Coordinates of C-alpha atoms and ligand atoms in Angstrom, one line a residue:
M239 CA 24.6 15.3 -23.3
D240 CA 23.5 13.7 -26.6
N241 CA 20.6 15.8 -27.9
N242 CA 18.7 12.9 -29.2
V243 CA 18.0 11.1 -25.9
I244 CA 14.3 11.4 -25.2
C245 CA 12.1 10.6 -22.3
E246 CA 10.2 7.3 -22.7
G247 CA 7.2 8.8 -21.0
C248 CA 6.5 12.1 -22.7
G249 CA 9.0 12.2 -25.6
S250 CA 10.6 15.4 -24.5
I251 CA 14.4 15.8 -25.0
L252 CA 16.2 15.0 -21.9
Q253 CA 18.5 17.5 -20.2
T254 CA 20.4 17.6 -16.9
E255 CA 20.8 21.3 -16.5
D256 CA 17.6 22.9 -15.2
E257 CA 15.3 21.1 -12.8
K258 CA 12.5 23.4 -13.5
E259 CA 12.5 22.9 -17.3
I260 CA 10.9 20.2 -19.4
G261 CA 12.8 16.9 -19.7
Y262 CA 15.0 17.3 -16.6
I263 CA 16.7 14.1 -15.5
P264 CA 19.2 13.9 -12.7
K265 CA 22.7 12.9 -14.0
S266 CA 22.6 9.8 -11.7
S267 CA 19.5 8.5 -13.4
L268 CA 21.1 8.5 -16.9
Q269 CA 22.5 5.0 -16.2
K270 CA 19.1 3.5 -15.8
K271 CA 17.5 1.2 -18.3
N272 CA 14.3 3.1 -18.8
L273 CA 15.0 6.8 -19.3
L274 CA 12.3 8.9 -17.8
C275 CA 12.3 12.6 -17.1
K276 CA 11.8 13.5 -13.4
R277 CA 8.2 14.4 -14.0
C278 CA 7.3 11.1 -15.8
F279 CA 9.3 9.2 -13.2
Q280 CA 7.2 10.7 -10.4
L281 CA 4.0 10.1 -12.4
R282 CA 4.8 6.5 -13.0
H283 CA 6.0 5.7 -9.5
Y284 CA 3.7 7.9 -7.4
N285 CA 0.9 8.4 -9.8
K286 CA 1.2 12.1 -9.1
H287 CA 2.1 15.0 -11.3
E288 CA 3.7 18.2 -10.1
T289 CA 2.1 20.4 -7.6
V290 CA 2.1 24.2 -7.7
S291 CA 2.0 26.5 -4.7
L292 CA -1.0 28.8 -4.3
D293 CA 1.3 31.6 -3.2
S294 CA 3.9 31.2 -5.9
D295 CA 4.1 33.7 -8.7
D296 CA 4.1 31.0 -11.4
F297 CA 0.9 29.5 -10.1
L298 CA -1.6 32.0 -11.5
D299 CA 0.2 32.1 -14.9
L300 CA 0.2 28.3 -15.1
V301 CA -3.4 27.5 -14.1
S302 CA -5.0 30.7 -15.3
T303 CA -4.6 29.6 -18.9
I304 CA -7.9 27.8 -18.2
R305 CA -9.6 31.2 -18.2
D306 CA -8.9 31.4 -22.0
T307 CA -10.5 28.1 -22.8
D308 CA -14.2 27.2 -23.4
S309 CA -14.7 24.3 -21.0
L310 CA -16.5 22.8 -17.9
I311 CA -14.7 23.0 -14.6
I312 CA -14.8 20.3 -11.9
H313 CA -13.6 21.8 -8.6
L314 CA -12.9 18.9 -6.3
I315 CA -12.8 19.6 -2.6
D316 CA -12.5 17.6 0.6
I317 CA -15.7 17.9 2.5
F318 CA -13.8 17.2 5.7
D319 CA -11.6 20.2 5.0
V320 CA -13.7 22.7 3.1
D321 CA -11.8 25.7 4.5
G322 CA -8.5 24.3 3.4
T323 CA -9.6 23.0 0.0
L324 CA -12.2 25.4 -1.5
L325 CA -10.2 27.6 -3.8
K326 CA -11.2 31.2 -3.2
S327 CA -9.2 32.2 -6.2
L328 CA -11.1 29.8 -8.6
P329 CA -13.2 32.5 -10.3
R330 CA -10.0 34.3 -11.2
I331 CA -8.4 31.1 -12.5
V332 CA -11.3 29.8 -14.6
G333 CA -13.0 33.0 -15.7
T334 CA -16.6 32.6 -16.7
N335 CA -16.4 28.9 -17.4
P336 CA -19.1 26.9 -15.6
I337 CA -18.2 25.1 -12.4
I338 CA -19.5 21.9 -10.8
L339 CA -18.4 21.8 -7.2
V340 CA -17.6 18.2 -6.1
G341 CA -17.3 17.4 -2.4
N342 CA -15.2 14.2 -2.1
K343 CA -14.8 11.8 0.9
V344 CA -18.5 11.7 1.8
D345 CA -17.9 8.2 3.1
L346 CA -16.3 9.8 6.2
L347 CA -19.4 11.6 7.4
P348 CA -21.5 9.8 9.9
K349 CA -24.5 8.0 8.4
S350 CA -26.8 10.3 10.4
T351 CA -25.6 13.4 8.4
N352 CA -28.2 15.2 6.4
Q353 CA -26.6 15.3 3.0
R354 CA -29.1 17.9 1.7
K355 CA -27.8 20.3 4.4
V356 CA -24.2 19.6 3.5
R357 CA -25.0 20.4 -0.2
N358 CA -26.8 23.6 0.7
W359 CA -23.9 24.6 2.9
L360 CA -21.4 24.0 0.1
F361 CA -23.6 26.0 -2.3
N362 CA -23.4 28.9 0.2
Q363 CA -19.7 28.5 0.8
A364 CA -19.2 28.7 -3.0
K365 CA -21.4 31.7 -3.2
E366 CA -19.5 33.5 -0.5
A367 CA -16.3 32.9 -2.4
G368 CA -17.8 34.5 -5.4
M369 CA -18.2 31.2 -7.3
N370 CA -21.1 30.7 -9.5
V371 CA -21.6 26.9 -9.4
L372 CA -24.0 24.9 -11.7
D373 CA -24.4 22.1 -9.2
V374 CA -22.9 20.5 -6.1
F375 CA -22.2 16.8 -5.9
L376 CA -21.2 14.8 -2.9
I377 CA -19.1 11.8 -3.8
S378 CA -16.6 9.2 -2.5
S379 CA -13.8 8.5 -5.0
M380 CA -12.7 5.7 -2.8
K381 CA -16.0 3.9 -2.5
S382 CA -17.2 4.9 -6.0
Y383 CA -20.2 6.6 -4.4
N384 CA -22.2 8.9 -6.7
I385 CA -19.5 8.9 -9.3
E386 CA -21.7 7.5 -12.1
E387 CA -24.3 10.2 -11.4
L388 CA -21.6 12.8 -11.5
A389 CA -20.2 11.4 -14.7
M390 CA -23.6 11.6 -16.4
E391 CA -24.1 15.2 -15.3
M392 CA -20.6 16.1 -16.6
E393 CA -21.5 14.5 -19.9
T394 CA -24.7 16.6 -20.3
R395 CA -23.2 19.8 -18.9
R396 CA -20.0 19.8 -20.9
E397 CA -21.7 20.1 -24.3
N398 CA -18.8 18.4 -26.1
K399 CA -16.3 20.7 -24.5
D400 CA -13.2 19.8 -22.4
I401 CA -13.4 19.2 -18.7
Y402 CA -10.7 20.6 -16.4
V403 CA -10.4 19.0 -12.9
V404 CA -9.0 21.5 -10.4
G405 CA -8.1 20.9 -6.8
V406 CA -5.8 21.3 -3.8
T407 CA -3.5 18.4 -3.0
N408 CA -4.8 15.6 -0.9
V409 CA -8.5 16.1 -1.8
G410 CA -8.4 12.7 -3.7
K411 CA -7.8 14.1 -7.2
S412 CA -5.6 11.1 -8.3
T413 CA -8.2 8.6 -7.0
F414 CA -10.9 10.6 -8.8
I415 CA -9.0 10.8 -12.1
N416 CA -8.3 7.1 -12.0
H417 CA -12.0 6.4 -12.2
F418 CA -12.2 8.4 -15.4
I419 CA -9.2 6.7 -16.9
K420 CA -10.9 3.3 -16.3
R421 CA -14.1 4.6 -17.8
S422 CA -12.5 6.1 -20.9
T423 CA -10.1 3.2 -21.6
G424 CA -12.3 0.4 -20.4
I425 CA -9.3 -1.1 -18.7
K426 CA -10.3 -2.6 -15.3
E427 CA -7.0 -2.6 -13.4
A428 CA -5.5 0.6 -12.0
I429 CA -3.4 2.3 -14.6
T430 CA -1.8 5.6 -14.0
T431 CA -2.0 9.0 -15.6
S432 CA 1.6 8.5 -16.9
Y433 CA 0.0 6.6 -19.8
F434 CA -1.3 9.9 -21.1
P435 CA 0.8 12.6 -22.6
G436 CA 1.3 15.7 -20.5
T437 CA 1.4 19.2 -21.9
T438 CA 4.2 21.6 -21.1
L439 CA 2.0 23.2 -18.5
G440 CA 1.8 20.0 -16.5
F441 CA -1.8 19.3 -17.6
I442 CA -2.6 15.8 -18.5
E443 CA -5.3 15.0 -21.0
I444 CA -7.4 11.9 -20.9
P445 CA -9.4 11.6 -24.1
L446 CA -13.2 11.6 -23.7
D447 CA -13.9 11.4 -27.4
R448 CA -12.2 12.4 -30.6
N449 CA -12.3 16.1 -29.9
S450 CA -12.3 16.6 -26.2
A451 CA -10.6 15.5 -23.1
L452 CA -10.8 15.3 -19.3
I453 CA -7.8 17.4 -18.2
D454 CA -6.0 16.8 -14.9
T455 CA -4.3 20.0 -13.6
P456 CA -1.4 20.2 -11.2
G457 CA -2.5 19.7 -7.5
I458 CA -2.4 23.1 -5.8
V459 CA -0.7 23.5 -2.5
N460 CA -2.6 25.6 0.0
R461 CA -0.3 26.6 2.8
H462 CA -3.2 27.1 5.3
Q463 CA -4.0 23.4 5.2
M464 CA -3.4 21.6 8.5
A465 CA -1.8 18.8 6.3
H466 CA 1.3 21.0 5.8
Y467 CA 1.9 21.5 9.5
V468 CA 2.1 17.9 10.6
S469 CA 4.4 14.9 10.0
K470 CA 3.5 12.1 7.7
N471 CA 2.7 9.9 10.6
D472 CA 0.4 12.4 12.2
L473 CA -1.3 13.1 8.9
K474 CA -2.2 9.4 8.9
I475 CA -3.7 9.7 12.3
I476 CA -5.7 12.9 11.8
T477 CA -7.0 11.8 8.3
P478 CA -10.1 9.7 9.0
K479 CA -10.1 6.4 7.1
K480 CA -13.6 5.4 7.7
E481 CA -16.9 6.7 8.9
I482 CA -16.5 9.0 11.8
K483 CA -18.1 8.0 15.1
P484 CA -19.3 11.1 17.0
R485 CA -17.9 11.2 20.5
N486 CA -20.1 12.9 23.2
Y487 CA -18.8 14.9 26.2
Q488 CA -21.0 16.3 28.9
L489 CA -19.3 19.6 29.8
H490 CA -19.7 22.2 32.5
R491 CA -18.4 25.7 32.0
G492 CA -14.9 25.9 33.1
Q493 CA -13.9 22.7 31.3
T494 CA -11.6 22.2 28.3
L495 CA -11.4 19.6 25.5
F496 CA -8.0 18.9 23.9
I497 CA -8.1 17.4 20.4
G498 CA -4.8 15.5 20.7
G499 CA -2.5 18.6 21.2
L500 CA -3.4 20.1 17.9
A501 CA -6.5 22.0 18.9
R502 CA -8.4 23.0 22.1
L503 CA -11.8 24.2 23.0
D504 CA -12.6 26.0 26.3
F505 CA -16.2 26.1 27.6
I506 CA -16.4 29.6 29.1
K507 CA -20.1 30.3 29.5
G508 CA -23.4 28.4 29.2
A509 CA -25.5 25.7 30.8
K510 CA -24.1 22.2 31.3
Q511 CA -24.5 20.3 28.0
T512 CA -23.3 17.8 25.5
F513 CA -20.4 18.7 23.1
V514 CA -20.4 16.3 20.1
C515 CA -17.0 15.8 18.6
F516 CA -16.4 14.7 15.0
F517 CA -12.7 13.8 14.5
S518 CA -10.8 10.8 13.1
N519 CA -11.5 7.9 15.5
E520 CA -7.8 7.6 16.1
V521 CA -7.3 11.1 17.5
P522 CA -7.6 11.0 21.3
I523 CA -9.8 13.6 22.9
H524 CA -8.9 14.7 26.4
R525 CA -11.1 16.5 28.9
T526 CA -9.7 18.6 31.7
K527 CA -10.5 21.6 33.9
L528 CA -9.9 24.9 32.2
E529 CA -7.7 26.1 35.2
N530 CA -5.4 23.2 34.6
A531 CA -5.3 23.3 30.8
D532 CA -2.3 25.5 30.2
A533 CA -0.1 23.5 32.6
L534 CA -1.4 20.2 31.2
Y535 CA -0.5 21.3 27.6
E536 CA 3.0 22.4 28.7
R537 CA 3.7 19.1 30.4
Q538 CA 1.9 16.7 28.1
V539 CA 2.0 18.0 24.5
S540 CA 3.2 15.2 22.3
E541 CA 2.8 12.7 25.2
L542 CA -0.7 12.3 26.5
L543 CA -1.8 15.1 24.1
S544 CA -0.7 13.6 20.8
P545 CA -0.6 14.1 17.9
P546 CA 1.6 16.2 17.5
D547 CA 4.5 13.9 17.6
Q548 CA 8.0 15.3 18.1
E549 CA 8.5 15.9 14.3
T550 CA 5.3 17.8 14.0
L551 CA 6.1 19.8 17.1
S552 CA 9.2 21.1 15.4
I553 CA 7.2 22.6 12.5
L554 CA 3.8 23.4 14.2
P555 CA 3.0 27.1 14.6
P556 CA 1.9 28.0 18.1
L557 CA -1.8 27.6 19.1
V558 CA -3.7 30.8 18.9
K559 CA -7.0 31.6 20.6
R560 CA -10.2 33.1 19.5
A561 CA -13.5 33.6 21.4
Y562 CA -16.9 32.8 19.9
R563 CA -20.3 33.7 21.2
L564 CA -22.8 31.3 19.8
N565 CA -26.4 32.6 19.7
E566 CA -28.0 29.8 17.8
P567 CA -28.5 26.2 18.8
Y568 CA -26.7 23.4 16.8
T569 CA -23.5 25.3 15.8
D570 CA -20.3 23.6 14.6
V571 CA -16.9 25.0 15.6
V572 CA -14.8 23.8 12.7
F573 CA -11.1 23.0 13.0
P574 CA -10.0 22.8 9.3
G575 CA -8.3 19.5 8.4
L576 CA -9.1 18.0 11.8
G577 CA -12.9 18.0 12.3
W578 CA -15.5 19.8 14.3
V579 CA -17.4 20.1 17.5
T580 CA -21.2 20.5 17.5
I581 CA -22.6 22.6 20.3
L582 CA -26.2 21.9 20.9
D583 CA -27.5 24.9 23.0
S584 CA -27.5 28.6 22.2
D585 CA -26.1 31.3 24.6
V586 CA -22.7 29.7 24.8
T587 CA -19.3 31.3 24.8
V588 CA -16.3 29.2 23.9
E589 CA -12.6 29.9 23.2
A590 CA -11.1 27.8 20.5
Y591 CA -7.4 27.3 19.7
S592 CA -5.8 26.1 16.5
P593 CA -2.3 26.4 15.0
K594 CA -1.6 29.9 13.7
G595 CA -2.5 30.1 10.0
V596 CA -5.2 27.3 10.2
N597 CA -8.3 29.4 10.8
I598 CA -11.2 28.1 12.8
S599 CA -14.7 28.7 11.5
I600 CA -18.3 28.5 12.7
R601 CA -21.3 27.1 10.8
K602 CA -24.8 25.8 11.3
S603 CA -24.6 22.1 12.0
F604 CA -25.5 19.4 9.4
N605 CA -27.5 17.2 11.8
Ligands
LIG98 P1 -4.5 14.0 -4.4 O1 -3.3 14.5 -3.7 O2 -5.6 15.0 -4.5 O3 -4.2 13.4 -5.8 O4 -5.2 12.9 -3.5 P2 -5.1 11.3 -3.5 O5 -6.0 10.7 -4.6 O6 -3.7 10.9 -3.5 O7 -5.8 11.0 -2.1 C1 -5.3 11.6 -0.9 C2 -5.8 10.8 0.3 O8 -7.2 10.8 0.4 C3 -5.4 9.3 0.2 O9 -5.0 8.8 1.5 C4 -6.6 8.6 -0.3 O10 -6.7 7.3 0.1 C5 -7.7 9.5 0.4 N1 -9.0 9.5 -0.4 C6 -9.2 9.8 -1.7 N2 -10.5 9.7 -2.0 C7 -11.1 9.4 -0.9 C8 -12.5 9.1 -0.5 O11 -13.4 9.2 -1.4 N3 -12.8 8.8 0.8 C9 -11.8 8.7 1.7 N4 -12.1 8.4 2.9 N5 -10.5 8.9 1.4 C10 -10.2 9.2 0.2

């Protein structure tokens, strides 16, 4: 191939040999009018740049270069899936650089949620993960909630340094970055990150001033996220689009709740009480007798108990069970990526099921 042919997006020399190397273009695309390397093509058309896998060897090498910089880190997470999106390896990646933890998608929490409790909880989660955070912000990239406040804080905290935005895929990083592109360029309509030159590491720099930039890093794939175990269609159903309406179930012990067919909660011991369910309004919840639950699942998974659809069913790991004894009132049983159930009383035993690899957790309720 002619050595002088360059990508119109990033200016790298185009090549058709190695997909993993800079400037790769599939042979079939060479006939096109606008020549773009695969990466710029994806950027321009999907407004996404490459993702890296958390368990791949290249990952740490790639992103850990942040450790050698002097910068401010914005760690963007999805407050609806903290277990799946809070990067436990962040301190190793960013070294001693200061971190602001930003919980996105706050618009999905019911209005009754106590945001102060959510922030405190996030502070604690970060601390447990060994992360020393300067501050915690709750924002909605989609609804532009609290973004200006965060932007102001970023400006004071960065002390003229670069800002790196780090996050797992699907937390809303593209939506977030687009806000800052609009802010820094003053252009009102949505433009994409493809307007900015990328570096060889897949980092994209959006200038903040003459000497510093907001740097978008590749989205990180965390294999333990529910999102990777479901079909595109099911992901749409389980991802809440608007404020979650809590659903109440009066349960006796010996009863079971199915969350579609993706999770299950058995009420083993405790007085009759209300279980408050926080899941996407489109996910059906089904109540049944514990003694019938196995048979119902066998017969009805992907039918009455859906999602999963057939496509998800072919990739979904089997449901695994864990027992929990809850000694405190107002405890949440959290199914990462799906939602949670608040149990109001203490002295309760439940058994909770989730797909193997997507670990359930317990926390004090926000309400
Ligand atoms: P990325 O993979 O991290 O770049 O995430 P995207 O920006 O593509 O967003 C992933 C999904 O989350 C999309 O369906 C967005 O519409 C949605 N999303 C992003 N930000 C928000 C938010 O603040 N609230 C809600 N409810 N959804 C959001």
